[in-house]
Coordinates of C-alpha atoms and ligand atoms in Angstrom, one line a residue:
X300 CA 15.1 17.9 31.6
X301 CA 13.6 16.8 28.1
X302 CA 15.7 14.7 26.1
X303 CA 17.8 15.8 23.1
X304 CA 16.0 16.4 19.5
X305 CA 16.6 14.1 17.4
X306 CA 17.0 14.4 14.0
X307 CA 13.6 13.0 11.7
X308 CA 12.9 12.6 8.2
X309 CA 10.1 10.4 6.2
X310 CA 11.2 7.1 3.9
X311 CA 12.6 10.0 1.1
X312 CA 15.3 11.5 3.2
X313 CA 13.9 15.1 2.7
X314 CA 13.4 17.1 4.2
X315 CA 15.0 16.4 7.6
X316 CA 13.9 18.0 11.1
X317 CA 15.0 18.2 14.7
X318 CA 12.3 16.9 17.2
X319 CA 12.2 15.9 20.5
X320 CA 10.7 11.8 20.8
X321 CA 8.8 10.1 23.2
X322 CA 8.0 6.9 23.4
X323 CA 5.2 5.9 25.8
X324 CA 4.2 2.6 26.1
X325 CA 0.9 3.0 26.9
X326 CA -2.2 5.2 27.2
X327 CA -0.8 6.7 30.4
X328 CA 2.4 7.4 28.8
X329 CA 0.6 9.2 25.9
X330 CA -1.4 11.3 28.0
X331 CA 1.5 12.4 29.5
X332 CA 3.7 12.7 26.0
X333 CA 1.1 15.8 25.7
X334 CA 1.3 17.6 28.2
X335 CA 3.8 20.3 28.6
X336 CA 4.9 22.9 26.3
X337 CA 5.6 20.9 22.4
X338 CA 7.0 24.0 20.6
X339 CA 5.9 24.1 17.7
X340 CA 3.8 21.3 18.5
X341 CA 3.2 17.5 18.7
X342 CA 2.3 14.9 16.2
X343 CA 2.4 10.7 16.0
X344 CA 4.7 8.7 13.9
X345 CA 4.3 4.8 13.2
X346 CA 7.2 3.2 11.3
X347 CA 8.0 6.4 9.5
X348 CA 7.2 5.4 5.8
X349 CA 5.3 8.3 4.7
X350 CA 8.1 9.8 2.3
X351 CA 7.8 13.8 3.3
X352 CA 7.4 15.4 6.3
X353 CA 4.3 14.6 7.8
X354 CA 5.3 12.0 10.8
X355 CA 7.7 14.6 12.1
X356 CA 7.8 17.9 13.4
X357 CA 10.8 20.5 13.6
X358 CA 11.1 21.9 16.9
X359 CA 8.3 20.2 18.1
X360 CA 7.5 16.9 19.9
X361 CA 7.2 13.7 18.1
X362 CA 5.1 10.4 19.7
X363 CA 6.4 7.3 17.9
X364 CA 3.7 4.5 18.9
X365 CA 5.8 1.0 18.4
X366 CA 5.4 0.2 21.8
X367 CA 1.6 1.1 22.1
X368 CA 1.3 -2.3 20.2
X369 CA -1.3 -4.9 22.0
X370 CA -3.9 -7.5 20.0
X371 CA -6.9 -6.6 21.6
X372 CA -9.0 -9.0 20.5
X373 CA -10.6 -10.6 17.3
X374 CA -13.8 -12.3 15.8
X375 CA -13.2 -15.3 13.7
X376 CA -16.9 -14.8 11.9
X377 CA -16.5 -10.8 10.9
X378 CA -13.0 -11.0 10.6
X379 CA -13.2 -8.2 12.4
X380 CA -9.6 -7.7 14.3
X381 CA -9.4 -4.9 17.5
X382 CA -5.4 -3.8 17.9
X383 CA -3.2 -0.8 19.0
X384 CA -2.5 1.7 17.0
X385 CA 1.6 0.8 17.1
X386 CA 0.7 -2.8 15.6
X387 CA 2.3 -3.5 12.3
X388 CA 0.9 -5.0 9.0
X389 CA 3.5 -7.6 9.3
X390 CA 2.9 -8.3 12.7
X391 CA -0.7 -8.9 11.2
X392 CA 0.6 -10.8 8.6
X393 CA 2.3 -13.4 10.9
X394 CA 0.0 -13.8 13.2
X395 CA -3.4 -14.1 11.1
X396 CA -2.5 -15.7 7.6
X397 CA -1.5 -18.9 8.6
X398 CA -4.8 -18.8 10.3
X399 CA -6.6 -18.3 6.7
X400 CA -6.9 -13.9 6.7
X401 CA -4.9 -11.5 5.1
X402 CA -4.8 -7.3 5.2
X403 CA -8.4 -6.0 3.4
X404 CA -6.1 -3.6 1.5
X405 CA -2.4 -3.1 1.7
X406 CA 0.3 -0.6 0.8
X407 CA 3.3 -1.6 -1.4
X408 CA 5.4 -2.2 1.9
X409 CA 4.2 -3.9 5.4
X410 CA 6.0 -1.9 7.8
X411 CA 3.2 0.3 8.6
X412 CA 1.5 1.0 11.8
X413 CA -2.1 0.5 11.8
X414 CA -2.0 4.1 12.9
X415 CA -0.4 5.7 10.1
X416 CA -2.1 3.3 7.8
X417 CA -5.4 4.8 9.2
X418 CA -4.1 8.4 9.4
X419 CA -3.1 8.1 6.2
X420 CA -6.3 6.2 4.6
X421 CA -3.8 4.1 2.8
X422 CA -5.1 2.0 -0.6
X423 CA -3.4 -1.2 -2.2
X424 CA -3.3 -2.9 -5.9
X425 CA -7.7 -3.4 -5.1
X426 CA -9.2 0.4 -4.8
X427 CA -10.3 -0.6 -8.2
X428 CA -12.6 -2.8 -6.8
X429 CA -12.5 -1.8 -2.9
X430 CA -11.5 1.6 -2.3
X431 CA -9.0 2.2 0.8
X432 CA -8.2 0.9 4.0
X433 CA -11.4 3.2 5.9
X434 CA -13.9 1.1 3.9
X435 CA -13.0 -1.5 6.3
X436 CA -12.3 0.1 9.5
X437 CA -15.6 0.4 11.7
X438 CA -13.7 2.3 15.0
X439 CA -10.9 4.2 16.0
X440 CA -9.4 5.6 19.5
X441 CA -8.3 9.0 19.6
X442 CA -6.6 10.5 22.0
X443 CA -7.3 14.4 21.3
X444 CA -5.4 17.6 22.7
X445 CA -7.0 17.1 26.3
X446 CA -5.8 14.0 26.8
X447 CA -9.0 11.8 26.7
X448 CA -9.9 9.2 24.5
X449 CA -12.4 9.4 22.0
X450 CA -14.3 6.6 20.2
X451 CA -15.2 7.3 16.8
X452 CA -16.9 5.5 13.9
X453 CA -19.7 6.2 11.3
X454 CA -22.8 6.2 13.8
X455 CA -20.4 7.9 17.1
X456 CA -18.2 10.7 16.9
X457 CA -18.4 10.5 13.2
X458 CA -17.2 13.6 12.8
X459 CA -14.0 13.0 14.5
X460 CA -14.1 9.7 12.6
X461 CA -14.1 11.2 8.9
X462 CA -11.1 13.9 9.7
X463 CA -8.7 11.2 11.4
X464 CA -9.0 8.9 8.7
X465 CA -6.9 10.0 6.0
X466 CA -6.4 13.3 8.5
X467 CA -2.2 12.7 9.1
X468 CA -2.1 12.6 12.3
X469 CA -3.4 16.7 12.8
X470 CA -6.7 15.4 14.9
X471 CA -5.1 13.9 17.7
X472 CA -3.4 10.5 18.4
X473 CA -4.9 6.9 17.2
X474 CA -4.9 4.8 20.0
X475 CA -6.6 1.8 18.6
X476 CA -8.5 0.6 15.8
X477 CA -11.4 -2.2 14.8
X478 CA -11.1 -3.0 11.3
X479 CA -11.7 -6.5 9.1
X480 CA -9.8 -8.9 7.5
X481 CA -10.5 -10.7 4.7
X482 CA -10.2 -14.8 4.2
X483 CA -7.8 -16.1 1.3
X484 CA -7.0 -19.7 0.8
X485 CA -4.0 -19.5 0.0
X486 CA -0.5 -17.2 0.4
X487 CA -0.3 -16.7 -3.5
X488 CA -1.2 -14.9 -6.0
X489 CA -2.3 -15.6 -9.5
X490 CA -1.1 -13.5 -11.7
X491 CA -1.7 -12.5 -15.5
X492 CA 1.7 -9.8 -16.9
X493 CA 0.2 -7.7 -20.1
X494 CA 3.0 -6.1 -21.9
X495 CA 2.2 -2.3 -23.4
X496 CA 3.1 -0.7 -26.0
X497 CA 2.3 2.6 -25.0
X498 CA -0.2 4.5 -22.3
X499 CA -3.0 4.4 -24.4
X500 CA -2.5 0.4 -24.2
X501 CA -2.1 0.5 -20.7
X502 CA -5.3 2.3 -19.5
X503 CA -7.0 0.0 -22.1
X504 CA -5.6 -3.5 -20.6
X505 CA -7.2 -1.9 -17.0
X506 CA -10.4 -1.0 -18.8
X507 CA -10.7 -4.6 -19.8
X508 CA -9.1 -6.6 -16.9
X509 CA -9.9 -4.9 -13.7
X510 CA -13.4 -5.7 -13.2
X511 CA -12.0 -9.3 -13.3
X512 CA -9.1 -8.7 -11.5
X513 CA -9.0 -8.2 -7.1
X514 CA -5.2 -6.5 -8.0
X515 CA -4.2 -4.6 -10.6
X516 CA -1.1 -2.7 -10.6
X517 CA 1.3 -1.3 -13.8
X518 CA 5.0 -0.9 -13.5
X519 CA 5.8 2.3 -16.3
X520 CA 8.7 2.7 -17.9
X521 CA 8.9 6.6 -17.2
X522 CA 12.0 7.1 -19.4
X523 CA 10.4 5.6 -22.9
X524 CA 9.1 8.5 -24.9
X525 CA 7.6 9.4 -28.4
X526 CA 5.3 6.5 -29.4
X527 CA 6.5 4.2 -26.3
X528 CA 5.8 6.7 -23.6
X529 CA 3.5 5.2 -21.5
X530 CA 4.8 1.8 -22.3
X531 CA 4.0 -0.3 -18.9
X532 CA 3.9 -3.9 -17.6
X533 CA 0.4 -4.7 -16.3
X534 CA -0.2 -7.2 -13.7
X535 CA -3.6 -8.2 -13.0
X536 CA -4.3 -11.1 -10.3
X537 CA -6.6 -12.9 -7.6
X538 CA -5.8 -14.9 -4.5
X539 CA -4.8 -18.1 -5.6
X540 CA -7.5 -20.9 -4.5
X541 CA -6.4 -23.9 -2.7
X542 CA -7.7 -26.3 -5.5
X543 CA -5.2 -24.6 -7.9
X544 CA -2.1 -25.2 -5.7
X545 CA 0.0 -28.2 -6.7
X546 CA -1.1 -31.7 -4.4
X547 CA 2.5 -30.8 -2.7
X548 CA 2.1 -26.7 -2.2
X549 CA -1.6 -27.9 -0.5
X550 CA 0.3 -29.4 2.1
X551 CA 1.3 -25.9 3.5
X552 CA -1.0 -23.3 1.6
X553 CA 0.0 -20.5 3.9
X554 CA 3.3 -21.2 3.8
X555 CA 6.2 -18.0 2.1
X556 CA 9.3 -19.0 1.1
X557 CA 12.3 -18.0 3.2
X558 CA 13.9 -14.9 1.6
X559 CA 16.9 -13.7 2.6
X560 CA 16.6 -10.0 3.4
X561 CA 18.9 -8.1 1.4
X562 CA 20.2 -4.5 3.3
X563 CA 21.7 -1.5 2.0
X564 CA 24.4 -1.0 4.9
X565 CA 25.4 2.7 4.1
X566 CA 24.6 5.9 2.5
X567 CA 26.5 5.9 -0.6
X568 CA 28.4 9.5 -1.0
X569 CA 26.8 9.5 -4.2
X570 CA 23.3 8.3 -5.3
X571 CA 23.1 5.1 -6.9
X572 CA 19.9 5.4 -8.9
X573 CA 20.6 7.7 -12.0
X574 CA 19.1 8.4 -15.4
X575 CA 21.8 5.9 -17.1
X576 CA 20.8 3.2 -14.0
X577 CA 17.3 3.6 -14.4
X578 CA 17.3 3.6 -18.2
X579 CA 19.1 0.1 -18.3
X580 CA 17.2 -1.1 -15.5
X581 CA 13.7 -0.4 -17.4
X582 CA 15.1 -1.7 -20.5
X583 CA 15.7 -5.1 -18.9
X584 CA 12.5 -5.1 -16.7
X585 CA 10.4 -4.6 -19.7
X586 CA 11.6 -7.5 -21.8
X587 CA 12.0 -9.7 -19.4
X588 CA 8.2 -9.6 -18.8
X589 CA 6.1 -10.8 -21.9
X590 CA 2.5 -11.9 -21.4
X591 CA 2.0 -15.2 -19.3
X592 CA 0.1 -16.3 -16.3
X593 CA 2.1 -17.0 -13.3
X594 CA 1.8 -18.0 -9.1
X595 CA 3.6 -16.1 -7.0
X596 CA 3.7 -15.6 -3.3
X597 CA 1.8 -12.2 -1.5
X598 CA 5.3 -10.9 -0.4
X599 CA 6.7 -11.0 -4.3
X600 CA 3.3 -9.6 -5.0
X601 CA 2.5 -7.2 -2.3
X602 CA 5.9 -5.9 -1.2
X603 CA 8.8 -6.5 -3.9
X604 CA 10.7 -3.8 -2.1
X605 CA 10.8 -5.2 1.5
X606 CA 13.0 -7.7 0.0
X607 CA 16.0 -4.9 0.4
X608 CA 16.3 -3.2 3.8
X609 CA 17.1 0.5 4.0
X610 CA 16.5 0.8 -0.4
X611 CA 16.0 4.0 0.4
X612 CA 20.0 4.5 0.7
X613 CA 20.1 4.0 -2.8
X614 CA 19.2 7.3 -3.8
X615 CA 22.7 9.3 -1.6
X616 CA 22.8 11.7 1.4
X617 CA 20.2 14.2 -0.7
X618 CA 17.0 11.8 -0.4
X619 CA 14.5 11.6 -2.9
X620 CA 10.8 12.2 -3.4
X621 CA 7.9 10.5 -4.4
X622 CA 5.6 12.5 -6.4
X623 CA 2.3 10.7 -6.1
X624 CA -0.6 12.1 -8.6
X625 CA -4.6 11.3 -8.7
X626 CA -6.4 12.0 -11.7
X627 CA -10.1 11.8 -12.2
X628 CA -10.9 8.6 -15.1
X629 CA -12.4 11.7 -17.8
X630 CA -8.7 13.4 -17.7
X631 CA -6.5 10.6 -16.9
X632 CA -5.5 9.5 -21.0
X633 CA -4.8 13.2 -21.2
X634 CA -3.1 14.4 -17.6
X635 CA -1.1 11.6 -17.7
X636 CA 0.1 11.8 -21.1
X637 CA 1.1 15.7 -19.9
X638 CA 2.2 14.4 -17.0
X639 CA 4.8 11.9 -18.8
X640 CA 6.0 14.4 -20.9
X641 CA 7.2 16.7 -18.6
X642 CA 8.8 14.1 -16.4
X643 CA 10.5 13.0 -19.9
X644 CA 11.8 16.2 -20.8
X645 CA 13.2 16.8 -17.5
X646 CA 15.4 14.0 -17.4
X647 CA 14.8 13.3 -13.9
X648 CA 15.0 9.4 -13.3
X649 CA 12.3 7.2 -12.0
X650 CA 13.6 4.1 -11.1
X651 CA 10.3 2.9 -9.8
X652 CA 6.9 4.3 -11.4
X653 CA 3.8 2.6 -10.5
X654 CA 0.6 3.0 -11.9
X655 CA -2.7 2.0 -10.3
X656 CA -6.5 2.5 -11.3
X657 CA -9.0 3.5 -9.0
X658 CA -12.5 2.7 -7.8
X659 CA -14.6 4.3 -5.4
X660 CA -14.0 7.3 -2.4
X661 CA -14.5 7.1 0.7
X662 CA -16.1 9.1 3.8
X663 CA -12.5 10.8 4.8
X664 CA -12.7 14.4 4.8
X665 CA -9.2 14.5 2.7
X666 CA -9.6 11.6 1.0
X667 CA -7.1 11.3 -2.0
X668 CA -8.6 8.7 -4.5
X669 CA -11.7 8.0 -6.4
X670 CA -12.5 6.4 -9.6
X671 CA -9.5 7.4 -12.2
X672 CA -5.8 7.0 -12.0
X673 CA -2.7 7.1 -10.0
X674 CA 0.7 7.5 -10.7
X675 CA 3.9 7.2 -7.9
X676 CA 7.1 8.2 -9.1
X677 CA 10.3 8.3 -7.1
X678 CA 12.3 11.2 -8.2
X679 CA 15.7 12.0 -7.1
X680 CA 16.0 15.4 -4.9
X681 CA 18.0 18.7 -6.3
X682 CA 17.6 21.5 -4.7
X683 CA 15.6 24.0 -6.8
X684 CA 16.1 21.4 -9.9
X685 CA 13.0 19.6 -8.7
X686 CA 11.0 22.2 -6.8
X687 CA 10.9 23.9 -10.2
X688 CA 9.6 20.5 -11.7
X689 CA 7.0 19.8 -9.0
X690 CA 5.8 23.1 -9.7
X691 CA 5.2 22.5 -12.8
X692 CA 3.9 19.1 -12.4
X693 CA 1.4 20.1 -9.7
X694 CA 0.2 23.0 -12.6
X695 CA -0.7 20.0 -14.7
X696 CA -2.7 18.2 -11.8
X697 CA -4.6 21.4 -11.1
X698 CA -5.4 21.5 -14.8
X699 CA -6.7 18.0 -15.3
X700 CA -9.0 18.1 -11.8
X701 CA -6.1 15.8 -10.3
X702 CA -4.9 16.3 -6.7
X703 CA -1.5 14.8 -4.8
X704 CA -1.4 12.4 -2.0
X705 CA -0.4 13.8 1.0
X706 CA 1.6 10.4 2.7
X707 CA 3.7 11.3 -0.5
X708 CA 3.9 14.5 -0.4
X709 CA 7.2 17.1 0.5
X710 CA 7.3 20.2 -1.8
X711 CA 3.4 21.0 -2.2
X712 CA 2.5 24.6 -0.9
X713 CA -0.5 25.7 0.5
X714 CA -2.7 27.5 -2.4
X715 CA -2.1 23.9 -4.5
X716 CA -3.2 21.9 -1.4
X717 CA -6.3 24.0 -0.9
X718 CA -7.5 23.9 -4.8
X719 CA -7.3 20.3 -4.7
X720 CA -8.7 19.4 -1.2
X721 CA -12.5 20.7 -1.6
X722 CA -13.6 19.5 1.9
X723 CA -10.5 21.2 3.9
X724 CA -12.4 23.5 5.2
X725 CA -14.6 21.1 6.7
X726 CA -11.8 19.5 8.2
X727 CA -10.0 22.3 9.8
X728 CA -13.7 23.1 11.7
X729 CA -13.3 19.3 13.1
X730 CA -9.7 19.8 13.7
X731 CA -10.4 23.0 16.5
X732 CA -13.5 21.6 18.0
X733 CA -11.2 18.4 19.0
X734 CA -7.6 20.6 19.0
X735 CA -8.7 24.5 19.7
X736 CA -5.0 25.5 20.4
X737 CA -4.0 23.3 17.3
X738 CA -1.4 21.1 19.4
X739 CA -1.4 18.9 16.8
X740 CA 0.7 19.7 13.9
X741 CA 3.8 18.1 11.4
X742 CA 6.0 20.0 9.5
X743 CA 3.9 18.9 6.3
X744 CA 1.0 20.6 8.0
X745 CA 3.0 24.0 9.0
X746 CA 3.9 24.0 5.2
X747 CA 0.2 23.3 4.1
X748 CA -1.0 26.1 6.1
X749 CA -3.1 23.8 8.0
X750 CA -1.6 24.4 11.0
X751 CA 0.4 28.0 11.7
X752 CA 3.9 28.1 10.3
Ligands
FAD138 C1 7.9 1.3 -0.1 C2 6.6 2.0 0.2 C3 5.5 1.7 -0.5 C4 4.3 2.4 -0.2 N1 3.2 2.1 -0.9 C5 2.0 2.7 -0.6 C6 0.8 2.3 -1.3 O1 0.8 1.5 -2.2 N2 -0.3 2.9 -0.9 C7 -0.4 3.8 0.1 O2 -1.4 4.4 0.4 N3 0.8 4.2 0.7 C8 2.0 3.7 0.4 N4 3.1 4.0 1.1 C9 3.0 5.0 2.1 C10 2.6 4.4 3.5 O3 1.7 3.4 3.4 C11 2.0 5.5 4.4 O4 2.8 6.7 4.4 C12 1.7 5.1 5.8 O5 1.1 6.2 6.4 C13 3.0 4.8 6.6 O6 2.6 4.3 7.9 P1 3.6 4.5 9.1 O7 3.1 3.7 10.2 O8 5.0 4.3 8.7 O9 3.3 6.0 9.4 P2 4.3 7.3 9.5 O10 5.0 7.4 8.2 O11 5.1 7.2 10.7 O12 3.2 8.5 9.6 C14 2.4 8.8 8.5 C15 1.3 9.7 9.0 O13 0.4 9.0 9.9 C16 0.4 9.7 11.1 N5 0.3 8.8 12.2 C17 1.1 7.7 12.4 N6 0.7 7.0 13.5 C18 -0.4 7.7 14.0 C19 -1.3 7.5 15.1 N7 -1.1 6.5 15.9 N8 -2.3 8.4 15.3 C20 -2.4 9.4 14.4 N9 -1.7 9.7 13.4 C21 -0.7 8.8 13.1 C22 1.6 10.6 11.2 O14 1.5 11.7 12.0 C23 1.8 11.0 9.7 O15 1.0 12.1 9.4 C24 4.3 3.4 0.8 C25 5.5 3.6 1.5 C26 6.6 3.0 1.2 C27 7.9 3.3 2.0

């Protein structure tokens, strides 16, 4: 008898799904997790922090992967690190930065698989400089729909190798990955806060300071509008060097400070985070940072929001989205500033809006970023309210050569997707030689078209 579905949804709370979960423990088990008959198919889920509904599938099966979570092995000259796809980047984190090496790129949170970090070709607050997290993965394990085990890389399989990274899961399971770390000297960050007065401020301070900069990352205020719209706190910075620590903080230069972890224990009825919330909450945030240089440790840096367990509570029992937009550097000024305005006028709040620039692409068949800009926006969900909005905000995207990121992604349809993912096409021809029934397949995907609905 298979077990009761359960019910799924990403980090936004919406959309929900009923799936049935398995949770092998090794390759064994995951061979098996595929056979039989999956419905309306089968698909992997890490730690489930994509926001939509792409690590789940209704009325399917879903394969979470914690447990497939060995250290392989490692090469203290390369840096180069061999683990399970079910290994987490804080499991990483503990392990190798007291040893000197930290994450080559890193997502605002570090409860990610290396899987869904993979499947997702996830970037940090250094595409600028590096790109995403494929420029530094050299292999990856797949487990495809016949239940073997294909290695993949650049010079092997590559095919297979450019449509699972950044592919969401759709060209089989990730078994295991080889990808490097990078050495720091030190678990802080140096950072420089500009304060802007407006957008056109903001793209110039990352004009000037990124090329200098190995992080750059701009909280916006998305409620200012008129002459402040665009108005932003830019935070530019580079791993601390050892020489710069204090003779006492050199005693333990891999040391973080003990936080205690903050949890939101329920689902308020009613979502905390509104436009009066937000707009007082911006207000304060934006004065409070003027420009000055200051150390701070990776965790305040990198992942401000793992501080508070289960945050995503905050937003009530209807979830939110995060609307995540690329746009190319020629129409960013002007996408953006379209982009704003509309968000603005709507009234919807975004209690955290994050702007990032961009360096180069890489080899991923649906990659999402190259050099320009990227906005993430968290947007509280109303039915039809914001479907209506996204609508119109994906219009805008279209228009200014821009494209959405699909680990974000809830509400995109198909035609959008298609117009703003040139190389799907390519994709889908890897996807059935590897999956020629299409056994792989998320709810995301059904919606996309990518896989039948
Ligand atoms: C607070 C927060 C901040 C974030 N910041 C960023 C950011 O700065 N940059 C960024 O790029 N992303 C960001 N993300 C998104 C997150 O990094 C990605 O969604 C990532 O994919 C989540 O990893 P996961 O292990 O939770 O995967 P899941 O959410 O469980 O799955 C995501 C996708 O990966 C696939 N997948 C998972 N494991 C495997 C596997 N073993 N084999 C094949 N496919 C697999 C799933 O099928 C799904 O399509 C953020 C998310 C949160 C919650």
């Amino acid at each position: 008898m298979s077990p009761a579905p359960q019910t799924l949804s990403g980090w936004g709370r919406f959309p929900v799904g009923d799936s049935v979960v398995a949770t092998p423990a090794d390759r064994a088990g995951m061979a098996r997790a595929l056979g039989g008959d999956h419905g309306a198919g089968i698909i992997a889920r890490g730690l489930g922090r994509a926001y939509g509904d792409s690590a789940f599938v209704a009325g399917g099966t879903v394969v979470e992967t914690a447990r497939i979570d060995r250290f392989r092995g490692f090469d203290p000259q390369s840096g180069l690190l061999d683990v399970e796809a079910g290994v987490s980047f804080a499991e990483i984190i503990a392990l190798f930065l007291p040893r000197g090496w930290f994450l080559p790129t890193t997502p605002g949170t570090k409860y990610v698989t290396v899987g869904g970090a993979i499947a997702a070709d996830v970037h940090g607050k250094n595409h600028h400089r590096h790109g995403s997290i494929g420029m530094f993965v050299e292999r990856i394990d797949v487990m495809v729909a016949d239940g073997t085990v294909v290695r993949c890389s650049r010079g092997e399989n590559a095919d297979l190798f450019h449509a699972t990274l950044g592919g969401m899961g759709l060209t089989g399971m990730i078994m295991a990955a080889c990808f490097r770390l990078v050495r720091v000297e030190t678990s802080r960050v140096t950072v420089d806060y500009h304060r802007t007065a407006d957008l056109e401020e903001t793209l110039t301070v990352f004009e000037s300071g990124d090329a200098g900069s190995e992080h750059s990352v701009a909280w916006i205020d998305c409620m200012a509008s008129g002459r402040a719209m665009g108005r932003s706190v830019v935070m530019q910075g580079r791993n601390t060097l050892l020489g710069e620590l204090s003779p006492e903080a050199r005693r333990d230069p891999f040391g973080l400070p003990r936080k205690r972890v903050k949890s939101v224990p329920f689902t308020p009825p009613v979502g905390l985070l509104n436009s009066l919330s937000v707009r007082v909450f911006n207000e304060v945030f934006y004065a409070a940072h003027g420009n000055r240089r200051k150390v701070v440790d990776l965790d305040t840096f990198f992942y401000p929001l793992d501080s508070i367990r289960h945050w995503n509570r905050l937003y009530g029992p209807r979830g939110f989205i995060q609307y995540q937009a690329f746009f190319p550097r020629k129409s960013s000024l002007d996408g953006l500033r379209e982009l704003l305005s509309t968000i603005v006028a709507s009234g919807a709040a975004s209690f955290l809006a994050v702007l990032k620039s961009c360096g180069p692409a890489d080899d991923a068949m649906l990659s999402f970023l190259e050099p320009g800009h990227t906005l993430a926006l968290d947007i509280p969900y109303r039915r039809g309210v914001i479907e209506a909005l996204c609508g119109r905000l994906d219009r805008i995207l279209l228009e200014h050569g821009g494209r959405l990121y699909l680990a974000k992604d809830a509400l995109m349809d198909g035609t959008t997707f298609r117009a703003m993912y040139p190389r799907l096409d390519e994709f889908l021809a890897v996807k059935r030689r590897y999956d020629p029934v299409g056994l792989f397949a998320s709810s995301q995907s059904r919606r996309l078209g990518i896989t039948p609905a």
